[in-house]
Tab-separated table of N, CA and C in Angstrom:
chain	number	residue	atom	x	y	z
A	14	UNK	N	58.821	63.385	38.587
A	14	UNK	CA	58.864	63.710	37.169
A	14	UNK	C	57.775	64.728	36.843
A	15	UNK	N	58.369	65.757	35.638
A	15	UNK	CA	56.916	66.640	35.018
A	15	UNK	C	56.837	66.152	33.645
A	16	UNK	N	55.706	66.107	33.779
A	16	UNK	CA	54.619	65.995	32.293
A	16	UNK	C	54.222	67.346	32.324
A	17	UNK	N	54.942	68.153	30.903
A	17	UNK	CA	54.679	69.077	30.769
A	17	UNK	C	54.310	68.694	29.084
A	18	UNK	N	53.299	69.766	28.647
A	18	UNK	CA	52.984	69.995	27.022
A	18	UNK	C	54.001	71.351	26.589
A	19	UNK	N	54.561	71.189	25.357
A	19	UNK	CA	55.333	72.298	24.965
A	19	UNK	C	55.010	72.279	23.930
A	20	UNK	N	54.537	73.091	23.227
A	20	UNK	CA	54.485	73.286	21.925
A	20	UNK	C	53.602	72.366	21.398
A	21	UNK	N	51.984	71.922	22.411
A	21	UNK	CA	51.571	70.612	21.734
A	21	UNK	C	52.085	69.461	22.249
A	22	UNK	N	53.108	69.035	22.366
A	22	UNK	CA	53.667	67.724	22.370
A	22	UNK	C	53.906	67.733	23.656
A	23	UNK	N	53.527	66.569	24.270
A	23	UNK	CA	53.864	65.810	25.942
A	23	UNK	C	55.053	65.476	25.685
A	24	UNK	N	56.089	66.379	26.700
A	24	UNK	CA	57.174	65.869	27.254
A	24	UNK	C	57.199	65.616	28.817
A	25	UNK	N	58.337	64.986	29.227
A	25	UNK	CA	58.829	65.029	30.419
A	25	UNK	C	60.556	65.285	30.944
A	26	UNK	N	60.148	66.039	31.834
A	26	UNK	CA	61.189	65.810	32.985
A	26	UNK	C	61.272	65.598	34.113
A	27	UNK	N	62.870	65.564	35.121
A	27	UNK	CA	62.788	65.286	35.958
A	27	UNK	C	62.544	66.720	36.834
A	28	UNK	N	61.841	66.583	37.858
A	28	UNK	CA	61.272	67.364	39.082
A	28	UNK	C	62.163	68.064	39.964
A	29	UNK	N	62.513	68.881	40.509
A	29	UNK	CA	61.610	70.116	40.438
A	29	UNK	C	62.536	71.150	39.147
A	30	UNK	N	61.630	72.240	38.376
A	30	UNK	CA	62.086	73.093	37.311
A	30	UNK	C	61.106	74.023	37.157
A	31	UNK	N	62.201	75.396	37.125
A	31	UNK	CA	62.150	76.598	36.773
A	31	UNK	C	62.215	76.274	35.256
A	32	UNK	N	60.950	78.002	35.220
A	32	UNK	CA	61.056	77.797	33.499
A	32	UNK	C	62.665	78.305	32.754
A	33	UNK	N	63.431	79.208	33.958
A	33	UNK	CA	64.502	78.941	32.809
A	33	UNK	C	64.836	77.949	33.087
A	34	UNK	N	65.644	76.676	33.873
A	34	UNK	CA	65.738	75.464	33.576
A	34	UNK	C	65.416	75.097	32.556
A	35	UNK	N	63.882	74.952	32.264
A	35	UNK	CA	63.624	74.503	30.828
A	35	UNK	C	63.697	75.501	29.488
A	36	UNK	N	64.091	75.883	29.843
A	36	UNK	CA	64.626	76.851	28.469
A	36	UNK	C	66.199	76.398	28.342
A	37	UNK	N	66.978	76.421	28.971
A	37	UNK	CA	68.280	75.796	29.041
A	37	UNK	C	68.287	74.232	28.909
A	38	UNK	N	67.622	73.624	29.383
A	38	UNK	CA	67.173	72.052	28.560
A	38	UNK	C	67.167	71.790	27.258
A	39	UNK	N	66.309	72.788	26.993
A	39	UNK	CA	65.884	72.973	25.691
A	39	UNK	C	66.671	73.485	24.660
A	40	UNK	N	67.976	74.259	25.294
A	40	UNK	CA	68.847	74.738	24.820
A	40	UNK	C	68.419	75.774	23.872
A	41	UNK	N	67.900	76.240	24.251
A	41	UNK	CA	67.100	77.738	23.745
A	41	UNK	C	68.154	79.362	24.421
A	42	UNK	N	68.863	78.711	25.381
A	42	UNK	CA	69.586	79.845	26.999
A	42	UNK	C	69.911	80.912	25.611
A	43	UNK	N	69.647	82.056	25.888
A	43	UNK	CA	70.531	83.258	25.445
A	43	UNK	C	69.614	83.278	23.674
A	44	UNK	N	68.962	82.576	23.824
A	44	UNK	CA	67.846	83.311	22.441
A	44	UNK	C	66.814	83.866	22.721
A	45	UNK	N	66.549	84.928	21.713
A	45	UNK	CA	65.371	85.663	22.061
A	45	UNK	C	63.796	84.936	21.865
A	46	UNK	N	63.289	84.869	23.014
A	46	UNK	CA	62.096	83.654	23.277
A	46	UNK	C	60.967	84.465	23.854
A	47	UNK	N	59.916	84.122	23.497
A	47	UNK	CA	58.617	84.226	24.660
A	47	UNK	C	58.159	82.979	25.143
A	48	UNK	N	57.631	83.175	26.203
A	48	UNK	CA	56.878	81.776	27.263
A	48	UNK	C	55.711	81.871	27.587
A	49	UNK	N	54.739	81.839	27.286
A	49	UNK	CA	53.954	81.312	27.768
A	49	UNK	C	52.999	80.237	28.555
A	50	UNK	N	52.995	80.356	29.530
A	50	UNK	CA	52.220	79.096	31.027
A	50	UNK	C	51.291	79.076	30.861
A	51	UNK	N	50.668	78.345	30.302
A	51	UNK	CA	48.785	78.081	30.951
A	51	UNK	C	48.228	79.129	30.679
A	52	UNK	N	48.385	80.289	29.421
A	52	UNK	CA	47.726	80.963	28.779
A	52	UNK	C	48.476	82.235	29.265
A	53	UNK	N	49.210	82.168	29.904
A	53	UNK	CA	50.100	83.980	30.489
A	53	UNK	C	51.443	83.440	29.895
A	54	UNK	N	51.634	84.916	29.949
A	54	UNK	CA	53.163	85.038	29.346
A	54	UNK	C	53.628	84.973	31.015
A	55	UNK	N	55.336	84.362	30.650
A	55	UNK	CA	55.939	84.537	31.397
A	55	UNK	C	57.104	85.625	31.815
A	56	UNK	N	57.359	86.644	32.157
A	56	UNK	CA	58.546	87.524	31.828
A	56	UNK	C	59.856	87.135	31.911
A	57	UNK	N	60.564	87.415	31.169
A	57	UNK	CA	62.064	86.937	31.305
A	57	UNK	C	62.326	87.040	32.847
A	58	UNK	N	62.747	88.139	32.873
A	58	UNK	CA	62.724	88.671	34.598
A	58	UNK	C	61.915	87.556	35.622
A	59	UNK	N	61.141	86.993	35.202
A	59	UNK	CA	60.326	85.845	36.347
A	59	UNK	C	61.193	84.572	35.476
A	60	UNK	N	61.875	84.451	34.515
A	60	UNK	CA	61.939	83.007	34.299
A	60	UNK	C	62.726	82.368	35.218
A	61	UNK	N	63.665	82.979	36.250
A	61	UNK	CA	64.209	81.822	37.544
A	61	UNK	C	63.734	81.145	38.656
A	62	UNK	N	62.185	82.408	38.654
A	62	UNK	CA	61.714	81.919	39.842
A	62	UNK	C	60.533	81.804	39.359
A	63	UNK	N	60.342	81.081	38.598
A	63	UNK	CA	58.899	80.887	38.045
A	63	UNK	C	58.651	78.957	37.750
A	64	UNK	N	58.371	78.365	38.948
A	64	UNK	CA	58.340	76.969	39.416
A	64	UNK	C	57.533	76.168	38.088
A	65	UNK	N	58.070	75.208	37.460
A	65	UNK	CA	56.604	74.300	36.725
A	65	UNK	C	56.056	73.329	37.439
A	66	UNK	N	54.657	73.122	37.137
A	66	UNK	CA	53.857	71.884	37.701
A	66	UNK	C	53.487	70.619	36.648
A	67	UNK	N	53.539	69.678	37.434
A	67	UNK	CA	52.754	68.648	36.095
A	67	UNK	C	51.323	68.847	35.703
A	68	UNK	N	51.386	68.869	34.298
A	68	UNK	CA	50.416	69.426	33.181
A	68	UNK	C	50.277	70.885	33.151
A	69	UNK	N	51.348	71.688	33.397
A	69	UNK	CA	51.589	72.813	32.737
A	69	UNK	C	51.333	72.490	30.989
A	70	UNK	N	50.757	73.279	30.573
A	70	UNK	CA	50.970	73.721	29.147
A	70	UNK	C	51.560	74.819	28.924
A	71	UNK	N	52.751	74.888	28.082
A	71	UNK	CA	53.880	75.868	27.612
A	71	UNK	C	53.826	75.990	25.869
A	72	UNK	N	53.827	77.230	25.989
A	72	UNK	CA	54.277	77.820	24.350
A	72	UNK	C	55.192	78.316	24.462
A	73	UNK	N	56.693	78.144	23.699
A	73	UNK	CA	57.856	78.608	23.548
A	73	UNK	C	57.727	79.253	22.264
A	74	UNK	N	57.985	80.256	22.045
A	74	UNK	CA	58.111	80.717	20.644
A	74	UNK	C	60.313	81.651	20.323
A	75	UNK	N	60.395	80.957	19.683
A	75	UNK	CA	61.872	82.213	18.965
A	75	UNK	C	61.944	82.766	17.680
A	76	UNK	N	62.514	83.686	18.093
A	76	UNK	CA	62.101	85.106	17.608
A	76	UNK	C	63.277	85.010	16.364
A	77	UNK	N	63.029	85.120	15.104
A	77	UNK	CA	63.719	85.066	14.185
A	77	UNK	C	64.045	86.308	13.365
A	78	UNK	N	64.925	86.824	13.331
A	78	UNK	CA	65.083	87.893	12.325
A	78	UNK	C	65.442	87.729	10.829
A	79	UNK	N	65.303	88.770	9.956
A	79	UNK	CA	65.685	88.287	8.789
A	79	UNK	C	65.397	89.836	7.570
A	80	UNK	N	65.395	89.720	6.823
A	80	UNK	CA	65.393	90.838	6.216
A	80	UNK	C	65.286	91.098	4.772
């Protein structure tokens, strides 16, 4: 299992996950998002192969338009 922080709040899942995995968990897939790991951004382009560990801290942010 990961104990990951997202947004503040301790969640978990089950082991092993890519951050897109958890973006598709999260059901976020196909919105415009930033990630941040443990104080770095993550690039889209790295989100398949970009492994999480337990006690990663993650900032998800989506990007809202409006006008």
């Amino acid at each position: 299992m990961l104990e990951l922080v997202i947004n503040g709040e301790p969640r978990v899942f089950p082991a092993p996950l890519s951050v897109a995995q958890l973006v598709e968990a999260l059901a976020l897939g196909g919105k415009r998002i930033a990630v941040e790991r443990n104080g770095e951004i993550v690039p889209r382009s790295r989100h398949a192969d970009t492994p999480l560990a337990s006690g990663d801290r993650l900032e998800i942010v989506v990007a809202v338009g409006g006008g």
